[in-house]
Amino acid sequence: FLLNSRKDGTSFWNAFHLHPVQDSSSKVTFFVGIQCDVTALFMVPDPGTNLDETALNEANRRSEDTARRLAEDIGHRARDLLSQSAGSKSCVSDSIATPLAAGLGNIDHAFVLTDVGDLKMMYCSRGFVKMMGYPAVELLGKDYIKQLGCRDSDQIELERIQQALHAEPPTPVSAVVKCRRKNNDVFYNALYIAPVNGSDGQVAYFCGVQTEIKDADLSRGADARAPEDTSTIVRLRQRGVIGAVRVATRGLANKDLSRKRD
């Protein structure tokens, strides 16, 4: 029980309970607070009258039960939202907060979110899973560039990508590389990879956006594999995806919903 003050200066007794909200991996993503004005139970006719302990305990129990039920309901709704937004074929690491994963699930394109050090995939969109043909469970934690199956591509081009991402500071990079799906089908892939900052202003992720280049688009033969030869529409769309991802992560930070990770 807390003795609180309202904006108008009046005081009241508050039966307060704070309850954690957990995601599907049992990690805390929110807290829900329940307040119940129990001032009337503290009012006694005279100083010699005892407080109604039974009524106070009952009010405290009801407040606690309400907080617990609400926390469980919010947790279920958050998991349902994530399932509906990201879809059963998307791929989400436990280190990605549920609200962020739900926001990313609303972005309709083939893209991934990786860590900064080893480019290990932490989130894979439905479009990426479909494009590459791998089951979602085979993607998390894998090296993004290696998973693309770029062994047939120009190694100089792959080194250029690595150099851009490991520069100080990292810089966005575009490339058109030859990739392999799980069934070994080969296709040309227009990549755009850019850093995504966290709430502290430091690079927290890399976002890689992919667009399959059809044979009909390779109108200029081998020269069309150069980044500058990908269409303006493709480049604008890919940068739009990066912008949407940055908005999702920035919105998460602004609402203080991100989880601190070890």
PDB file of C-alpha atoms in Angstrom:
ATOM      1  CA  PHE A   1       0.000   0.000   0.000  1.00  0.00           C
ATOM      2  CA  LEU A   2       1.309   3.443  -0.956  1.00  0.00           C
ATOM      3  CA  LEU A   3       0.193   6.897   0.126  1.00  0.00           C
ATOM      4  CA  ASN A   4       0.061   8.838  -3.158  1.00  0.00           C
ATOM      5  CA  SER A   5      -0.790  12.410  -4.138  1.00  0.00           C
ATOM      6  CA  ARG A   6      -2.954  13.528  -7.038  1.00  0.00           C
ATOM      7  CA  LYS A   7      -2.194  16.537  -9.224  1.00  0.00           C
ATOM      8  CA  ASP A   8      -4.640  18.630  -7.164  1.00  0.00           C
ATOM      9  CA  GLY A   9      -2.686  17.859  -4.008  1.00  0.00           C
ATOM     10  CA  THR A  10      -5.149  15.456  -2.419  1.00  0.00           C
ATOM     11  CA  SER A  11      -3.801  12.211  -1.014  1.00  0.00           C
ATOM     12  CA  PHE A  12      -5.089   8.667  -1.330  1.00  0.00           C
ATOM     13  CA  TRP A  13      -4.074   5.171  -0.331  1.00  0.00           C
ATOM     14  CA  ASN A  14      -3.090   3.061  -3.321  1.00  0.00           C
ATOM     15  CA  ALA A  15      -3.024  -0.732  -3.497  1.00  0.00           C
ATOM     16  CA  PHE A  16      -0.294  -0.980  -6.136  1.00  0.00           C
ATOM     17  CA  HIS A  17       0.992  -4.060  -7.961  1.00  0.00           C
ATOM     18  CA  LEU A  18       3.604  -4.297 -10.721  1.00  0.00           C
ATOM     19  CA  HIS A  19       3.635  -7.516 -12.721  1.00  0.00           C
ATOM     20  CA  PRO A  20       6.028  -8.642 -15.505  1.00  0.00           C
ATOM     21  CA  VAL A  21       4.780  -9.541 -18.980  1.00  0.00           C
ATOM     22  CA  GLN A  22       6.722 -12.375 -20.606  1.00  0.00           C
ATOM     23  CA  ASP A  23       7.121 -13.324 -24.247  1.00  0.00           C
ATOM     24  CA  SER A  24       7.085 -16.835 -25.718  1.00  0.00           C
ATOM     25  CA  SER A  25      10.674 -17.442 -24.532  1.00  0.00           C
ATOM     26  CA  SER A  26       9.757 -16.423 -20.945  1.00  0.00           C
ATOM     27  CA  LYS A  27      11.775 -13.223 -21.173  1.00  0.00           C
ATOM     28  CA  VAL A  28      10.321 -10.057 -19.692  1.00  0.00           C
ATOM     29  CA  THR A  29       9.282  -7.512 -22.331  1.00  0.00           C
ATOM     30  CA  PHE A  30       6.877  -5.239 -20.378  1.00  0.00           C
ATOM     31  CA  PHE A  31       5.659  -4.451 -16.904  1.00  0.00           C
ATOM     32  CA  VAL A  32       1.999  -3.780 -16.169  1.00  0.00           C
ATOM     33  CA  GLY A  33       1.055  -1.674 -13.151  1.00  0.00           C
ATOM     34  CA  ILE A  34      -2.347  -1.855 -11.420  1.00  0.00           C
ATOM     35  CA  GLN A  35      -3.579   0.789  -8.977  1.00  0.00           C
ATOM     36  CA  CYS A  36      -6.616   0.589  -6.721  1.00  0.00           C
ATOM     37  CA  ASP A  37      -7.813   3.457  -4.534  1.00  0.00           C
ATOM     38  CA  VAL A  38      -8.427   1.941  -1.072  1.00  0.00           C
ATOM     39  CA  THR A  39      -8.558   5.200   0.867  1.00  0.00           C
ATOM     40  CA  ALA A  40     -11.998   4.346   2.231  1.00  0.00           C
ATOM     41  CA  LEU A  41     -10.575   1.282   3.945  1.00  0.00           C
ATOM     42  CA  PHE A  42      -8.085   3.439   5.819  1.00  0.00           C
ATOM     43  CA  MET A  43     -10.755   5.810   7.105  1.00  0.00           C
ATOM     44  CA  VAL A  44     -11.665   5.057  10.731  1.00  0.00           C
ATOM     45  CA  PRO A  45     -14.190   6.831  12.967  1.00  0.00           C
ATOM     46  CA  ASP A  46     -11.590   7.687  15.607  1.00  0.00           C
ATOM     47  CA  PRO A  47      -7.922   7.017  16.391  1.00  0.00           C
ATOM     48  CA  GLY A  48      -8.821   4.139  18.689  1.00  0.00           C
ATOM     49  CA  THR A  49     -10.600   2.154  15.962  1.00  0.00           C
ATOM     50  CA  ASN A  50      -8.668  -0.602  14.238  1.00  0.00           C
ATOM     51  CA  LEU A  51      -8.356  -0.806  10.471  1.00  0.00           C
ATOM     52  CA  ASP A  52     -10.413  -3.459   8.735  1.00  0.00           C
ATOM     53  CA  GLU A  53      -7.521  -5.834   8.006  1.00  0.00           C
ATOM     54  CA  THR A  54      -9.795  -8.317   6.255  1.00  0.00           C
ATOM     55  CA  ALA A  55     -11.062  -5.707   3.802  1.00  0.00           C
ATOM     56  CA  LEU A  56      -7.535  -4.418   3.165  1.00  0.00           C
ATOM     57  CA  ASN A  57      -6.235  -7.917   2.481  1.00  0.00           C
ATOM     58  CA  GLU A  58      -9.135  -8.571   0.122  1.00  0.00           C
ATOM     59  CA  ALA A  59      -8.476  -5.327  -1.781  1.00  0.00           C
ATOM     60  CA  ASN A  60      -4.792  -6.210  -1.993  1.00  0.00           C
ATOM     61  CA  ARG A  61      -5.600  -9.711  -3.299  1.00  0.00           C
ATOM     62  CA  ARG A  62      -7.982  -8.401  -5.941  1.00  0.00           C
ATOM     63  CA  SER A  63      -5.443  -5.816  -7.131  1.00  0.00           C
ATOM     64  CA  GLU A  64      -2.732  -8.466  -7.369  1.00  0.00           C
ATOM     65  CA  ASP A  65      -5.019 -10.891  -9.233  1.00  0.00           C
ATOM     66  CA  THR A  66      -6.042  -8.150 -11.675  1.00  0.00           C
ATOM     67  CA  ALA A  67      -2.396  -7.279 -12.381  1.00  0.00           C
ATOM     68  CA  ARG A  68      -1.520 -10.930 -12.945  1.00  0.00           C
ATOM     69  CA  ARG A  69      -4.471 -11.589 -15.282  1.00  0.00           C
ATOM     70  CA  LEU A  70      -3.822  -8.409 -17.255  1.00  0.00           C
ATOM     71  CA  ALA A  71      -0.121  -9.253 -17.615  1.00  0.00           C
ATOM     72  CA  GLU A  72      -0.978 -12.737 -18.891  1.00  0.00           C
ATOM     73  CA  ASP A  73      -3.543 -11.303 -21.326  1.00  0.00           C
ATOM     74  CA  ILE A  74      -1.072  -8.732 -22.685  1.00  0.00           C
ATOM     75  CA  GLY A  75       1.549 -11.457 -23.058  1.00  0.00           C
ATOM     76  CA  HIS A  76      -0.821 -13.664 -25.061  1.00  0.00           C
ATOM     77  CA  ARG A  77      -1.929 -10.747 -27.236  1.00  0.00           C
ATOM     78  CA  ALA A  78       1.691  -9.760 -27.932  1.00  0.00           C
ATOM     79  CA  ARG A  79       2.521 -13.317 -28.989  1.00  0.00           C
ATOM     80  CA  ASP A  80      -0.583 -13.434 -31.191  1.00  0.00           C
ATOM     81  CA  LEU A  81       0.420 -10.122 -32.788  1.00  0.00           C
ATOM     82  CA  LEU A  82       3.913 -11.423 -33.452  1.00  0.00           C
ATOM     83  CA  SER A  83       2.503 -14.597 -34.981  1.00  0.00           C
ATOM     84  CA  GLN A  84       0.086 -12.679 -37.217  1.00  0.00           C
ATOM     85  CA  SER A  85       2.619 -10.037 -38.263  1.00  0.00           C
ATOM     86  CA  ALA A  86       5.747 -12.095 -38.720  1.00  0.00           C
ATOM     87  CA  GLY A  87       3.957 -15.231 -39.890  1.00  0.00           C
ATOM     88  CA  SER A  88       4.817 -18.833 -39.216  1.00  0.00           C
ATOM     89  CA  LYS A  89       7.534 -18.803 -41.887  1.00  0.00           C
ATOM     90  CA  SER A  90       9.493 -15.865 -40.535  1.00  0.00           C
ATOM     91  CA  CYS A  91      12.471 -16.477 -38.320  1.00  0.00           C
ATOM     92  CA  VAL A  92      13.132 -14.589 -35.064  1.00  0.00           C
ATOM     93  CA  SER A  93      16.014 -14.926 -32.618  1.00  0.00           C
ATOM     94  CA  ASP A  94      15.262 -14.829 -28.885  1.00  0.00           C
ATOM     95  CA  SER A  95      17.536 -11.787 -28.666  1.00  0.00           C
ATOM     96  CA  ILE A  96      15.062  -9.750 -30.741  1.00  0.00           C
ATOM     97  CA  ALA A  97      12.410  -8.151 -28.516  1.00  0.00           C
ATOM     98  CA  THR A  98       8.842  -9.217 -29.297  1.00  0.00           C
ATOM     99  CA  PRO A  99       7.617  -5.671 -30.127  1.00  0.00           C
ATOM    100  CA  LEU A 100      10.523  -5.192 -32.559  1.00  0.00           C
ATOM    101  CA  ALA A 101       9.882  -8.559 -34.229  1.00  0.00           C
ATOM    102  CA  ALA A 102       6.213  -7.658 -34.607  1.00  0.00           C
ATOM    103  CA  GLY A 103       7.160  -4.341 -36.224  1.00  0.00           C
ATOM    104  CA  LEU A 104       9.611  -6.026 -38.587  1.00  0.00           C
ATOM    105  CA  GLY A 105       6.923  -8.529 -39.539  1.00  0.00           C
ATOM    106  CA  ASN A 106       4.894  -5.695 -41.055  1.00  0.00           C
ATOM    107  CA  ILE A 107       7.650  -4.903 -43.583  1.00  0.00           C
ATOM    108  CA  ASP A 108       6.889  -6.711 -46.837  1.00  0.00           C
ATOM    109  CA  HIS A 109      10.220  -7.525 -48.478  1.00  0.00           C
ATOM    110  CA  ALA A 110      13.072 -10.038 -48.414  1.00  0.00           C
ATOM    111  CA  PHE A 111      15.472  -8.848 -45.717  1.00  0.00           C
ATOM    112  CA  VAL A 112      17.425  -9.965 -42.678  1.00  0.00           C
ATOM    113  CA  LEU A 113      18.731  -8.400 -39.486  1.00  0.00           C
ATOM    114  CA  THR A 114      22.190  -9.563 -38.389  1.00  0.00           C
ATOM    115  CA  ASP A 115      24.519  -8.944 -35.494  1.00  0.00           C
ATOM    116  CA  VAL A 116      27.445  -6.595 -36.000  1.00  0.00           C
ATOM    117  CA  GLY A 117      30.377  -8.882 -35.304  1.00  0.00           C
ATOM    118  CA  ASP A 118      29.861 -12.050 -37.333  1.00  0.00           C
ATOM    119  CA  LEU A 119      26.860 -11.107 -39.497  1.00  0.00           C
ATOM    120  CA  LYS A 120      24.869 -13.896 -37.857  1.00  0.00           C
ATOM    121  CA  MET A 121      21.204 -13.700 -38.786  1.00  0.00           C
ATOM    122  CA  MET A 122      18.887 -12.659 -35.936  1.00  0.00           C
ATOM    123  CA  TYR A 123      15.723 -12.012 -37.948  1.00  0.00           C
ATOM    124  CA  CYS A 124      14.699 -13.297 -41.380  1.00  0.00           C
ATOM    125  CA  SER A 125      11.577 -12.023 -43.106  1.00  0.00           C
ATOM    126  CA  ARG A 126       9.015 -14.227 -44.823  1.00  0.00           C
ATOM    127  CA  GLY A 127      10.262 -12.912 -48.170  1.00  0.00           C
ATOM    128  CA  PHE A 128      13.838 -13.955 -47.406  1.00  0.00           C
ATOM    129  CA  VAL A 129      12.783 -17.430 -46.257  1.00  0.00           C
ATOM    130  CA  LYS A 130      10.739 -17.887 -49.428  1.00  0.00           C
ATOM    131  CA  MET A 131      13.454 -16.528 -51.711  1.00  0.00           C
ATOM    132  CA  MET A 132      16.215 -18.773 -50.326  1.00  0.00           C
ATOM    133  CA  GLY A 133      14.071 -21.891 -49.827  1.00  0.00           C
ATOM    134  CA  TYR A 134      15.517 -22.788 -46.431  1.00  0.00           C
ATOM    135  CA  PRO A 135      13.344 -23.754 -43.452  1.00  0.00           C
ATOM    136  CA  ALA A 136      13.347 -20.904 -40.950  1.00  0.00           C
ATOM    137  CA  VAL A 137      15.074 -23.012 -38.296  1.00  0.00           C
ATOM    138  CA  GLU A 138      18.101 -23.484 -40.561  1.00  0.00           C
ATOM    139  CA  LEU A 139      18.735 -19.740 -40.879  1.00  0.00           C
ATOM    140  CA  LEU A 140      19.080 -18.268 -37.387  1.00  0.00           C
ATOM    141  CA  GLY A 141      22.652 -17.882 -36.209  1.00  0.00           C
ATOM    142  CA  LYS A 142      24.109 -18.550 -39.655  1.00  0.00           C
ATOM    143  CA  ASP A 143      26.500 -16.202 -41.453  1.00  0.00           C
ATOM    144  CA  TYR A 144      24.345 -14.043 -43.729  1.00  0.00           C
ATOM    145  CA  ILE A 145      26.786 -13.799 -46.639  1.00  0.00           C
ATOM    146  CA  LYS A 146      27.735 -17.482 -46.548  1.00  0.00           C
ATOM    147  CA  GLN A 147      24.091 -18.528 -46.344  1.00  0.00           C
ATOM    148  CA  LEU A 148      23.417 -16.722 -49.601  1.00  0.00           C
ATOM    149  CA  GLY A 149      25.553 -19.327 -51.327  1.00  0.00           C
ATOM    150  CA  CYS A 150      27.674 -16.751 -53.145  1.00  0.00           C
ATOM    151  CA  ARG A 151      30.477 -19.191 -53.953  1.00  0.00           C
ATOM    152  CA  ASP A 152      29.951 -18.606 -57.683  1.00  0.00           C
ATOM    153  CA  SER A 153      30.279 -14.840 -57.331  1.00  0.00           C
ATOM    154  CA  ASP A 154      33.287 -12.628 -57.751  1.00  0.00           C
ATOM    155  CA  GLN A 155      35.319 -12.899 -54.545  1.00  0.00           C
ATOM    156  CA  ILE A 156      36.543  -9.357 -55.003  1.00  0.00           C
ATOM    157  CA  GLU A 157      32.933  -8.188 -54.801  1.00  0.00           C
ATOM    158  CA  LEU A 158      32.343 -10.188 -51.610  1.00  0.00           C
ATOM    159  CA  GLU A 159      35.499  -8.740 -50.054  1.00  0.00           C
ATOM    160  CA  ARG A 160      34.250  -5.246 -50.924  1.00  0.00           C
ATOM    161  CA  ILE A 161      31.052  -5.981 -48.985  1.00  0.00           C
ATOM    162  CA  GLN A 162      32.996  -7.202 -45.963  1.00  0.00           C
ATOM    163  CA  GLN A 163      35.291  -4.173 -46.023  1.00  0.00           C
ATOM    164  CA  ALA A 164      32.356  -1.756 -46.102  1.00  0.00           C
ATOM    165  CA  LEU A 165      30.615  -3.447 -43.172  1.00  0.00           C
ATOM    166  CA  HIS A 166      33.747  -3.642 -41.035  1.00  0.00           C
ATOM    167  CA  ALA A 167      34.897  -0.102 -41.743  1.00  0.00           C
ATOM    168  CA  GLU A 168      34.944   2.542 -38.978  1.00  0.00           C
ATOM    169  CA  PRO A 169      32.209   3.607 -39.144  1.00  0.00           C
ATOM    170  CA  PRO A 170      30.439   0.918 -41.211  1.00  0.00           C
ATOM    171  CA  THR A 171      29.067   2.155 -44.516  1.00  0.00           C
ATOM    172  CA  PRO A 172      26.106   0.986 -46.623  1.00  0.00           C
ATOM    173  CA  VAL A 173      27.057  -1.193 -49.564  1.00  0.00           C
ATOM    174  CA  SER A 174      25.303  -2.375 -52.727  1.00  0.00           C
ATOM    175  CA  ALA A 175      26.194  -5.323 -54.909  1.00  0.00           C
ATOM    176  CA  VAL A 176      24.724  -7.716 -57.431  1.00  0.00           C
ATOM    177  CA  VAL A 177      25.891 -11.251 -56.675  1.00  0.00           C
ATOM    178  CA  LYS A 178      25.078 -14.730 -57.901  1.00  0.00           C
ATOM    179  CA  CYS A 179      23.363 -16.719 -55.140  1.00  0.00           C
ATOM    180  CA  ARG A 180      22.139 -20.276 -54.607  1.00  0.00           C
ATOM    181  CA  ARG A 181      18.885 -21.407 -53.073  1.00  0.00           C
ATOM    182  CA  LYS A 182      18.653 -24.526 -50.931  1.00  0.00           C
ATOM    183  CA  ASN A 183      17.672 -26.546 -54.041  1.00  0.00           C
ATOM    184  CA  ASN A 184      20.858 -25.262 -55.765  1.00  0.00           C
ATOM    185  CA  ASP A 185      19.005 -22.999 -58.188  1.00  0.00           C
ATOM    186  CA  VAL A 186      21.188 -20.012 -59.054  1.00  0.00           C
ATOM    187  CA  PHE A 187      19.870 -16.452 -59.336  1.00  0.00           C
ATOM    188  CA  TYR A 188      21.180 -12.904 -59.449  1.00  0.00           C
ATOM    189  CA  ASN A 189      20.577 -11.035 -56.225  1.00  0.00           C
ATOM    190  CA  ALA A 190      20.695  -7.254 -55.826  1.00  0.00           C
ATOM    191  CA  LEU A 191      21.919  -6.700 -52.254  1.00  0.00           C
ATOM    192  CA  TYR A 192      21.792  -3.561 -50.179  1.00  0.00           C
ATOM    193  CA  ILE A 193      23.260  -3.814 -46.671  1.00  0.00           C
ATOM    194  CA  ALA A 194      23.282  -0.913 -44.206  1.00  0.00           C
ATOM    195  CA  PRO A 195      23.965  -0.356 -40.493  1.00  0.00           C
ATOM    196  CA  VAL A 196      21.065   0.153 -38.063  1.00  0.00           C
ATOM    197  CA  ASN A 197      21.776   2.103 -34.882  1.00  0.00           C
ATOM    198  CA  GLY A 198      20.477   1.249 -31.439  1.00  0.00           C
ATOM    199  CA  SER A 199      19.087   3.616 -28.824  1.00  0.00           C
ATOM    200  CA  ASP A 200      22.648   4.594 -27.792  1.00  0.00           C
ATOM    201  CA  GLY A 201      23.504   5.803 -31.291  1.00  0.00           C
ATOM    202  CA  GLN A 202      25.903   2.918 -31.895  1.00  0.00           C
ATOM    203  CA  VAL A 203      25.532   0.331 -34.650  1.00  0.00           C
ATOM    204  CA  ALA A 204      23.365  -2.457 -33.218  1.00  0.00           C
ATOM    205  CA  TYR A 205      22.523  -4.454 -36.358  1.00  0.00           C
ATOM    206  CA  PHE A 206      23.101  -4.756 -40.059  1.00  0.00           C
ATOM    207  CA  CYS A 207      20.052  -4.962 -42.297  1.00  0.00           C
ATOM    208  CA  GLY A 208      20.460  -6.779 -45.582  1.00  0.00           C
ATOM    209  CA  VAL A 209      17.801  -6.285 -48.260  1.00  0.00           C
ATOM    210  CA  GLN A 210      17.555  -8.591 -51.268  1.00  0.00           C
ATOM    211  CA  THR A 211      15.872  -8.276 -54.637  1.00  0.00           C
ATOM    212  CA  GLU A 212      15.994 -11.069 -57.180  1.00  0.00           C
ATOM    213  CA  ILE A 213      17.067  -9.821 -60.607  1.00  0.00           C
ATOM    214  CA  LYS A 214      15.248 -11.704 -63.340  1.00  0.00           C
ATOM    215  CA  ASP A 215      16.981 -12.706 -66.566  1.00  0.00           C
ATOM    216  CA  ALA A 216      14.877 -10.169 -68.447  1.00  0.00           C
ATOM    217  CA  ASP A 217      16.365  -7.412 -66.305  1.00  0.00           C
ATOM    218  CA  LEU A 218      19.909  -8.352 -67.290  1.00  0.00           C
ATOM    219  CA  SER A 219      19.503  -6.550 -70.574  1.00  0.00           C
ATOM    220  CA  ARG A 220      23.101  -5.442 -70.675  1.00  0.00           C
ATOM    221  CA  GLY A 221      24.680  -8.830 -70.040  1.00  0.00           C
ATOM    222  CA  ALA A 222      27.590  -9.041 -67.643  1.00  0.00           C
ATOM    223  CA  ASP A 223      27.738  -5.277 -67.230  1.00  0.00           C
ATOM    224  CA  ALA A 224      24.275  -5.324 -65.661  1.00  0.00           C
ATOM    225  CA  ARG A 225      25.741  -7.035 -62.616  1.00  0.00           C
ATOM    226  CA  ALA A 226      27.274  -3.788 -61.445  1.00  0.00           C
ATOM    227  CA  PRO A 227      25.418  -2.132 -58.519  1.00  0.00           C
ATOM    228  CA  GLU A 228      24.844   1.061 -60.442  1.00  0.00           C
ATOM    229  CA  ASP A 229      22.969  -0.884 -63.114  1.00  0.00           C
ATOM    230  CA  THR A 230      20.179  -2.085 -60.838  1.00  0.00           C
ATOM    231  CA  SER A 231      17.015  -0.140 -61.502  1.00  0.00           C
ATOM    232  CA  THR A 232      16.203   3.048 -59.672  1.00  0.00           C
ATOM    233  CA  ILE A 233      12.965   1.484 -58.437  1.00  0.00           C
ATOM    234  CA  VAL A 234      14.884  -1.415 -56.864  1.00  0.00           C
ATOM    235  CA  ARG A 235      17.345   0.919 -55.170  1.00  0.00           C
ATOM    236  CA  LEU A 236      14.599   3.174 -53.808  1.00  0.00           C
ATOM    237  CA  ARG A 237      12.564   0.223 -52.564  1.00  0.00           C
ATOM    238  CA  GLN A 238      15.547  -1.292 -50.790  1.00  0.00           C
ATOM    239  CA  ARG A 239      16.408   1.989 -49.087  1.00  0.00           C
ATOM    240  CA  GLY A 240      12.774   2.254 -48.066  1.00  0.00           C
ATOM    241  CA  VAL A 241      13.034  -1.116 -46.329  1.00  0.00           C
ATOM    242  CA  ILE A 242      16.141   0.049 -44.455  1.00  0.00           C
ATOM    243  CA  GLY A 243      14.270   3.189 -43.429  1.00  0.00           C
ATOM    244  CA  ALA A 244      11.313   1.153 -42.156  1.00  0.00           C
ATOM    245  CA  VAL A 245      13.625  -1.078 -40.118  1.00  0.00           C
ATOM    246  CA  ARG A 246      15.308   1.973 -38.599  1.00  0.00           C
ATOM    247  CA  VAL A 247      11.922   3.434 -37.697  1.00  0.00           C
ATOM    248  CA  ALA A 248      10.928   0.147 -36.028  1.00  0.00           C
ATOM    249  CA  THR A 249      14.093   0.031 -33.917  1.00  0.00           C
ATOM    250  CA  ARG A 250      13.924   3.746 -33.117  1.00  0.00           C
ATOM    251  CA  GLY A 251      10.281   3.457 -32.064  1.00  0.00           C
ATOM    252  CA  LEU A 252      11.171   0.560 -29.796  1.00  0.00           C
ATOM    253  CA  ALA A 253      13.894   2.588 -28.115  1.00  0.00           C
ATOM    254  CA  ASN A 254      11.691   5.663 -27.724  1.00  0.00           C
ATOM    255  CA  LYS A 255       9.035   3.612 -25.951  1.00  0.00           C
ATOM    256  CA  ASP A 256      11.644   2.011 -23.683  1.00  0.00           C
ATOM    257  CA  LEU A 257      10.439  -1.440 -24.714  1.00  0.00           C
ATOM    258  CA  SER A 258      13.787  -2.884 -25.763  1.00  0.00           C
ATOM    259  CA  ARG A 259      15.310  -5.619 -23.618  1.00  0.00           C
ATOM    260  CA  LYS A 260      18.837  -5.203 -22.325  1.00  0.00           C
ATOM    261  CA  ARG A 261      20.904  -8.174 -23.404  1.00  0.00           C
ATOM    262  CA  ASP A 262      24.086  -9.523 -21.887  1.00  0.00           C
TER     263      ASP A 262
END
